[in-house]
PDB file of C-alpha atoms in Angstrom:
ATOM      1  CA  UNK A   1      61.787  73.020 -18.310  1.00  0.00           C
ATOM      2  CA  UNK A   2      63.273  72.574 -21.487  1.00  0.00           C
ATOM      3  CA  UNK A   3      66.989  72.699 -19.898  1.00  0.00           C
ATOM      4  CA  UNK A   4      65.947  69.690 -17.618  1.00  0.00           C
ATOM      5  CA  UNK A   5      64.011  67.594 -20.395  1.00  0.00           C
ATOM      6  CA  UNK A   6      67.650  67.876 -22.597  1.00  0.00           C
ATOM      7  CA  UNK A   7      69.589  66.663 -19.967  1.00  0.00           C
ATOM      8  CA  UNK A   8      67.474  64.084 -18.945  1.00  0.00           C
ATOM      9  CA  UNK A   9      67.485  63.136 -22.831  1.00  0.00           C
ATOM     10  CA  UNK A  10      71.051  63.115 -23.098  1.00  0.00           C
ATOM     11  CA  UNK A  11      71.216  61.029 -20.437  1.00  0.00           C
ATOM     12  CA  UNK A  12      68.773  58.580 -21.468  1.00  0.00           C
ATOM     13  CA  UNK A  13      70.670  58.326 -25.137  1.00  0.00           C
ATOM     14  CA  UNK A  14      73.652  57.576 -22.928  1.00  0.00           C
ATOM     15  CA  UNK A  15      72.229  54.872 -20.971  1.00  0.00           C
ATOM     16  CA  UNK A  16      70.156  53.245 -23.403  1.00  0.00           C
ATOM     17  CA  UNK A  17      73.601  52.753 -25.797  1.00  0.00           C
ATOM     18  CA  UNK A  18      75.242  51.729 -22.580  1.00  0.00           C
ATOM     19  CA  UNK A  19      72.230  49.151 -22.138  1.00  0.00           C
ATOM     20  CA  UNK A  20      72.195  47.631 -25.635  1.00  0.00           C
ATOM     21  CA  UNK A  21      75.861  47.326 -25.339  1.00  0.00           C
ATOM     22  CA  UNK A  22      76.306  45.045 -21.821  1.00  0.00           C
ATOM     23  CA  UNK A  23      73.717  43.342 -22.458  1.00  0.00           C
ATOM     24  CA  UNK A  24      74.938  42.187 -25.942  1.00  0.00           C
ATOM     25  CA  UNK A  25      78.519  41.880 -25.265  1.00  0.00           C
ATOM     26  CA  UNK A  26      80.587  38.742 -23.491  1.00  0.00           C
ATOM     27  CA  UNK A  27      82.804  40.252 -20.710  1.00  0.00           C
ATOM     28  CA  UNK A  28      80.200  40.442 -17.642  1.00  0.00           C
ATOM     29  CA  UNK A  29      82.780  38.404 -15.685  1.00  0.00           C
ATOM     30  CA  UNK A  30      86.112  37.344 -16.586  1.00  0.00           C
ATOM     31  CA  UNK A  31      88.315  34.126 -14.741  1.00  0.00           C
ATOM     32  CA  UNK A  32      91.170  31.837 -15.165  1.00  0.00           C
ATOM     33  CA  UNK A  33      90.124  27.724 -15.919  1.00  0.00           C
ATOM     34  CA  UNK A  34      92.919  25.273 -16.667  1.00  0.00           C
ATOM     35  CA  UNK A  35      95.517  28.178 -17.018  1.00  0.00           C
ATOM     36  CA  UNK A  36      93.787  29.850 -19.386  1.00  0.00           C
ATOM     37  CA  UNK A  37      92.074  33.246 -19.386  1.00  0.00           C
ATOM     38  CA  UNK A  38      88.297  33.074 -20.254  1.00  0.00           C
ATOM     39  CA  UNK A  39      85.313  35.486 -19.922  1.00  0.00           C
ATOM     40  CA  UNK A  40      81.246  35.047 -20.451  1.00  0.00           C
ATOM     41  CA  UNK A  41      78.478  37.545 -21.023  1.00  0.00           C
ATOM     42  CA  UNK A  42      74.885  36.944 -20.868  1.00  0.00           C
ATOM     43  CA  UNK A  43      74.755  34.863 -23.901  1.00  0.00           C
ATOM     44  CA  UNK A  44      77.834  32.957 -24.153  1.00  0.00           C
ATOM     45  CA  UNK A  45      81.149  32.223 -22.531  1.00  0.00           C
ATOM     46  CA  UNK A  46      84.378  32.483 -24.118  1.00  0.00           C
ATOM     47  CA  UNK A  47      87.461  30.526 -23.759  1.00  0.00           C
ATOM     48  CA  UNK A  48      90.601  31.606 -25.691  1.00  0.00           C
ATOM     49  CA  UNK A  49      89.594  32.031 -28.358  1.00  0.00           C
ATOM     50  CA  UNK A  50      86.434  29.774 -29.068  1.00  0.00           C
ATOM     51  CA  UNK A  51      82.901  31.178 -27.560  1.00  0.00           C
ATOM     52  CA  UNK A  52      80.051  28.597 -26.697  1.00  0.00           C
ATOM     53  CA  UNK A  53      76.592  29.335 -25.749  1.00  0.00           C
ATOM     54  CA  UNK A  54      75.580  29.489 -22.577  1.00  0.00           C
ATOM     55  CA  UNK A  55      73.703  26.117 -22.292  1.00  0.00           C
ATOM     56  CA  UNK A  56      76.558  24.415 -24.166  1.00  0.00           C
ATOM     57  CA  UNK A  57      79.531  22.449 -22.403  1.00  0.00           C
ATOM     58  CA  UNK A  58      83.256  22.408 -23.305  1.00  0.00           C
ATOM     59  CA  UNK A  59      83.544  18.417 -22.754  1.00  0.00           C
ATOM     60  CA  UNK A  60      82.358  15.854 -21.509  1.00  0.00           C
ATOM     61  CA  UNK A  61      81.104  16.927 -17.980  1.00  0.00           C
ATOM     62  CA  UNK A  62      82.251  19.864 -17.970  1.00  0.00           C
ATOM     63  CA  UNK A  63      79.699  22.229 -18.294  1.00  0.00           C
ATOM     64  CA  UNK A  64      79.932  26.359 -17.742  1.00  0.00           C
ATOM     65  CA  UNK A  65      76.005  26.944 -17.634  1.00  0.00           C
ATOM     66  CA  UNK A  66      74.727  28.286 -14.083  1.00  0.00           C
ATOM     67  CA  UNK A  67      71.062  27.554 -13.550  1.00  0.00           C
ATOM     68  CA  UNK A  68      68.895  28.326 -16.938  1.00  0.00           C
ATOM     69  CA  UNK A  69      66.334  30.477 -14.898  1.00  0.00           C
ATOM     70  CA  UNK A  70      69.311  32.165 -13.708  1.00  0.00           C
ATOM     71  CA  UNK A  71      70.356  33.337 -17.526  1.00  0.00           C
ATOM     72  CA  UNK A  72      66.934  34.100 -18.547  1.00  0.00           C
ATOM     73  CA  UNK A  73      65.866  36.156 -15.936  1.00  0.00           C
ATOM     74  CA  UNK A  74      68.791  38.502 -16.269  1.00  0.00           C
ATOM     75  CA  UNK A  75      68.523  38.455 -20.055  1.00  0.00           C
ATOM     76  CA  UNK A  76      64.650  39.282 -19.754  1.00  0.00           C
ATOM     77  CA  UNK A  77      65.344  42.563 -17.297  1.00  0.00           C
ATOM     78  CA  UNK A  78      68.520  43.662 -19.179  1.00  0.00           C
ATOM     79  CA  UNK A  79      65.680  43.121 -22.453  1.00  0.00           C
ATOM     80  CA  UNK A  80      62.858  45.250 -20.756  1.00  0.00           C
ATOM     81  CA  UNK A  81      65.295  47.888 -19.204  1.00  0.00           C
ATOM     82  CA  UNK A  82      66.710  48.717 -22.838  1.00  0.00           C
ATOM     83  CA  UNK A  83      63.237  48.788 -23.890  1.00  0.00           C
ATOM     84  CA  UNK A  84      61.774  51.365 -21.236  1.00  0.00           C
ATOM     85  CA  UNK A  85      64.660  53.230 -22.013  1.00  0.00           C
ATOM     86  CA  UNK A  86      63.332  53.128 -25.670  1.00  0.00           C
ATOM     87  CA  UNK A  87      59.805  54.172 -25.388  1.00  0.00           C
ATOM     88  CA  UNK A  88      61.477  56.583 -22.787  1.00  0.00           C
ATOM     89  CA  UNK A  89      63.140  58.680 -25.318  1.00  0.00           C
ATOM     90  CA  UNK A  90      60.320  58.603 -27.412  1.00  0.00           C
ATOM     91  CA  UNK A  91      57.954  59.953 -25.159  1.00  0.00           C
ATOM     92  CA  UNK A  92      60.811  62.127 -24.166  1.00  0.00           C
ATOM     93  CA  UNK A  93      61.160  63.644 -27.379  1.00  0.00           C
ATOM     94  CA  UNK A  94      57.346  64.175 -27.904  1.00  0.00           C
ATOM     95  CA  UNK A  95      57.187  65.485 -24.227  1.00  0.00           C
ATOM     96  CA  UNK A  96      59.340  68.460 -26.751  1.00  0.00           C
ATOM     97  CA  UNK A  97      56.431  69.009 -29.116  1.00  0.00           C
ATOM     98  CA  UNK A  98      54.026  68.865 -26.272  1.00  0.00           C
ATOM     99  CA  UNK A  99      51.896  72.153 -26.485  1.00  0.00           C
ATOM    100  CA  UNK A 100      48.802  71.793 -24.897  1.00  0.00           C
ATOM    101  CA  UNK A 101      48.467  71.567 -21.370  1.00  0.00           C
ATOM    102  CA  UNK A 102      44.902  69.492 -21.422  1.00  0.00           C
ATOM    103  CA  UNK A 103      46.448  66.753 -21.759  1.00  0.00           C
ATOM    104  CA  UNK A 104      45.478  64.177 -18.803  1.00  0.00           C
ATOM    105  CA  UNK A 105      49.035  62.870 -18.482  1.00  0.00           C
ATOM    106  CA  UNK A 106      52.491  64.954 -18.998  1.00  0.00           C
ATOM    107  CA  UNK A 107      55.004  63.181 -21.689  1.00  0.00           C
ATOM    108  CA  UNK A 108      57.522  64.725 -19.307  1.00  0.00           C
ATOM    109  CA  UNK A 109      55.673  62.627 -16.351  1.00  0.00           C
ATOM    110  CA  UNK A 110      54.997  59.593 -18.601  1.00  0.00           C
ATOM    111  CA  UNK A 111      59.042  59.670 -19.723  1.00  0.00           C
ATOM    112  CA  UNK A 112      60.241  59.565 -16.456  1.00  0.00           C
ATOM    113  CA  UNK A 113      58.103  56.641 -15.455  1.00  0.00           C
ATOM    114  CA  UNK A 114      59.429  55.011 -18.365  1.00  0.00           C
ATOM    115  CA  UNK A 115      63.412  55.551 -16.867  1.00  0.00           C
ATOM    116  CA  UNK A 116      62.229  54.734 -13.524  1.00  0.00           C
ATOM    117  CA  UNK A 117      61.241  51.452 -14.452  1.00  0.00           C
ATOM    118  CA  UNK A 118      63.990  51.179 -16.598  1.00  0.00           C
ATOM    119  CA  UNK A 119      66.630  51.537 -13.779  1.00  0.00           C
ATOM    120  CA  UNK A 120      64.185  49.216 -11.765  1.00  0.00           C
ATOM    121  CA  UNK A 121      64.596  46.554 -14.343  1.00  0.00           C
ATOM    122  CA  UNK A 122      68.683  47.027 -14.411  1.00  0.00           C
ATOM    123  CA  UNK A 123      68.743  46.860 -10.768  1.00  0.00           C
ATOM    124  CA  UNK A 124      66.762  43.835 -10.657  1.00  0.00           C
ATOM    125  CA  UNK A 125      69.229  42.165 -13.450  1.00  0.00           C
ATOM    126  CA  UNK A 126      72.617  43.062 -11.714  1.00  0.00           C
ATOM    127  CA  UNK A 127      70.686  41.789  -7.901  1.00  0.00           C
ATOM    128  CA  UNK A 128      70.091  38.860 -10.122  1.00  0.00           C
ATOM    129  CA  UNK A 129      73.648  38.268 -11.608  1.00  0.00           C
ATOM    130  CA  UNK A 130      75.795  39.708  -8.911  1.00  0.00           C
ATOM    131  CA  UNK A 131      73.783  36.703  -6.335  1.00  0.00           C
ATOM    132  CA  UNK A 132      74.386  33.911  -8.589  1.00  0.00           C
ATOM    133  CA  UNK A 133      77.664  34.985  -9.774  1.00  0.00           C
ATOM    134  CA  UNK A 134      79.116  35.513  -5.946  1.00  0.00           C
ATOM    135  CA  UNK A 135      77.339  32.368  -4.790  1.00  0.00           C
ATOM    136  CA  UNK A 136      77.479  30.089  -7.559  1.00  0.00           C
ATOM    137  CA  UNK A 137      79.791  30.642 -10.390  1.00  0.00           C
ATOM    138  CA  UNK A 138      81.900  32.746  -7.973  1.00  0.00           C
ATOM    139  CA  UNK A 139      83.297  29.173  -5.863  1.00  0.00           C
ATOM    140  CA  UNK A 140      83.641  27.258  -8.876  1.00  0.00           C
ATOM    141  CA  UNK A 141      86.528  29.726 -10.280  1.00  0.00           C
ATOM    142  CA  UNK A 142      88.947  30.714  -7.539  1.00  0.00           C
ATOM    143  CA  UNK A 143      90.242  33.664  -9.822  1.00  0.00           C
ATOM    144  CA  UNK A 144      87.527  35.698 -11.164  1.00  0.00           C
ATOM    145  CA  UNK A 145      85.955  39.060 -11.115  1.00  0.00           C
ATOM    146  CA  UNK A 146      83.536  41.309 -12.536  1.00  0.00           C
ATOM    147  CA  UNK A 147      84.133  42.555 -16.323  1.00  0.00           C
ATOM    148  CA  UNK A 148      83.179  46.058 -17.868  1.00  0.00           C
ATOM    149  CA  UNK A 149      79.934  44.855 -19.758  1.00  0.00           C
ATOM    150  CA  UNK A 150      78.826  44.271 -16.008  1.00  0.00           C
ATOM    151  CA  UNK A 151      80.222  47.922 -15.462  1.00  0.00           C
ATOM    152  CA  UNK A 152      78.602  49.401 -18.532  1.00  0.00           C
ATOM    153  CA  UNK A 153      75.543  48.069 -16.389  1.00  0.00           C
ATOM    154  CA  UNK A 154      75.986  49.561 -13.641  1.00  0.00           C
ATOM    155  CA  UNK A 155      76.796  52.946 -15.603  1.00  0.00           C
ATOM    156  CA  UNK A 156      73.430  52.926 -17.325  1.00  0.00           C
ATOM    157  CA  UNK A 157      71.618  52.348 -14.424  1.00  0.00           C
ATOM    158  CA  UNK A 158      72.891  55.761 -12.827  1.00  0.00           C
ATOM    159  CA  UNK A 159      72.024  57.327 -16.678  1.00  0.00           C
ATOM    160  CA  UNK A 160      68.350  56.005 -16.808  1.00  0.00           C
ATOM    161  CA  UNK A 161      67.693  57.335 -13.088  1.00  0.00           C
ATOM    162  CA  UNK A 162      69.078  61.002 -13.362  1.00  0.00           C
ATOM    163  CA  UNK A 163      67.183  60.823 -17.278  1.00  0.00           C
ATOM    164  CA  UNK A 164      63.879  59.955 -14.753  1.00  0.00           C
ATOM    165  CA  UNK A 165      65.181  62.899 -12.185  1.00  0.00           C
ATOM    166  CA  UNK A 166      65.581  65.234 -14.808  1.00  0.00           C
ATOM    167  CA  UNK A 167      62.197  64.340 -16.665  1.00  0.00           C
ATOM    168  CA  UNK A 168      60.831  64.525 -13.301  1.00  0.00           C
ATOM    169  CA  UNK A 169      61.962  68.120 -12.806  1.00  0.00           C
ATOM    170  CA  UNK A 170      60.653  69.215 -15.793  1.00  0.00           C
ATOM    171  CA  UNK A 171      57.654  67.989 -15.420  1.00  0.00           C
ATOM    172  CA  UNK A 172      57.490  69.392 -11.627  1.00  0.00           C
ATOM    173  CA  UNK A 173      58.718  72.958 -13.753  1.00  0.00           C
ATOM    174  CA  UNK A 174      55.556  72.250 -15.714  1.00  0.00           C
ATOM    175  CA  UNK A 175      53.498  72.200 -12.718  1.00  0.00           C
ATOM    176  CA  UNK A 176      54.439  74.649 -11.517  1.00  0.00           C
ATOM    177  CA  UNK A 177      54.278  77.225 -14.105  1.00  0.00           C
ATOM    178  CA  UNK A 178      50.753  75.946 -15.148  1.00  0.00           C
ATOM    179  CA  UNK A 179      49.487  75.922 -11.601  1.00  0.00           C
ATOM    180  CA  UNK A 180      50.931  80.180 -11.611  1.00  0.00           C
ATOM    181  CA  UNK A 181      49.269  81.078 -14.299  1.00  0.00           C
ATOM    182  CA  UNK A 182      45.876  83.518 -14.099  1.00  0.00           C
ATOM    183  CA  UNK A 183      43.031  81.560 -15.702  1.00  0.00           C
TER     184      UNK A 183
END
């Protein structure tokens, strides 16, 4: 049990540090405009060497922005995915000190919840920007592709789900060995 609970907290370290990172840094997608090379994150965009906000233009007319809903529904599930994560490891780590087995619900159980919905709200954040980004900001720069913040993503969504498998397992392990013991 214990094996499974630290992997499953290694991995949710991993993915939680992965999480904070994407979502704070600029290079979810990178692209050419006017010769030069430019990239943008959740937050801002980037060209050279001069980074605007997100619902800022460059010029007159010109502005980089997709859709505001767009922005702040990724931002929002990147947000609650990290935070999951969070309360994750914390019940992960108590799901260590856990002694009694009264308890109505397992911290092992509860943790794994917690990483299930935080890969739920990842997933839900790249669906999000991979749809706009292919169908919207996608035809306005012919040269373009994905960056390694939006990797990162991707990376921490595998962590947070094999943290929930592994919490899972431990709490199954749990089960188990409660349900075998003479009362």
């Amino acid at each position: 049990m214990y094996s499974f609970m630290g992997g499953g907290l290694f991995c949710a370290w991993v993915g939680t540090i992965l999480l904070v990172v994407a979502t704070a840094t600029d290079h979810w997608m990178q692209y050419r405009l006017s010769g030069a090379f430019a990239h943008q994150g959740l937050w801002r965009y980037c060209l050279g060497h001069k980074c605007y906000l997100q619902t800022e233009s460059i010029g007159p007319g010109v502005s980089m922005a997709a859709p505001t809903a767009y922005w702040n529904a990724t931002r929002a599930f990147m947000i609650l995915s990290a935070l999951c994560a969070t309360s994750g490891i914390i019940m992960g780590i108590l799901a260590f000190a856990q002694q009694s087995s009264l308890t109505r619900l397992s911290r092992p159980f509860s943790a794994g919840i917690m990483f299930f919905a935080s890969t739920l709200f990842v997933l839900l954040a790249l669906a999000i920007y991979t749809g706009v980004t292919v169908s919207f900001l996608g035809r306005r720069f012919g040269d373009w592709r994905f960056s390694w913040s939006y990797i990162l993503s991707w990376v921490a969504l595998l962590m947070t789900f094999f943290a929930g498998i592994f919490y899972m397992c431990a709490y199954r392990v749990r089960e188990c060995r409660r349900l075998s013991t003479p009362r």
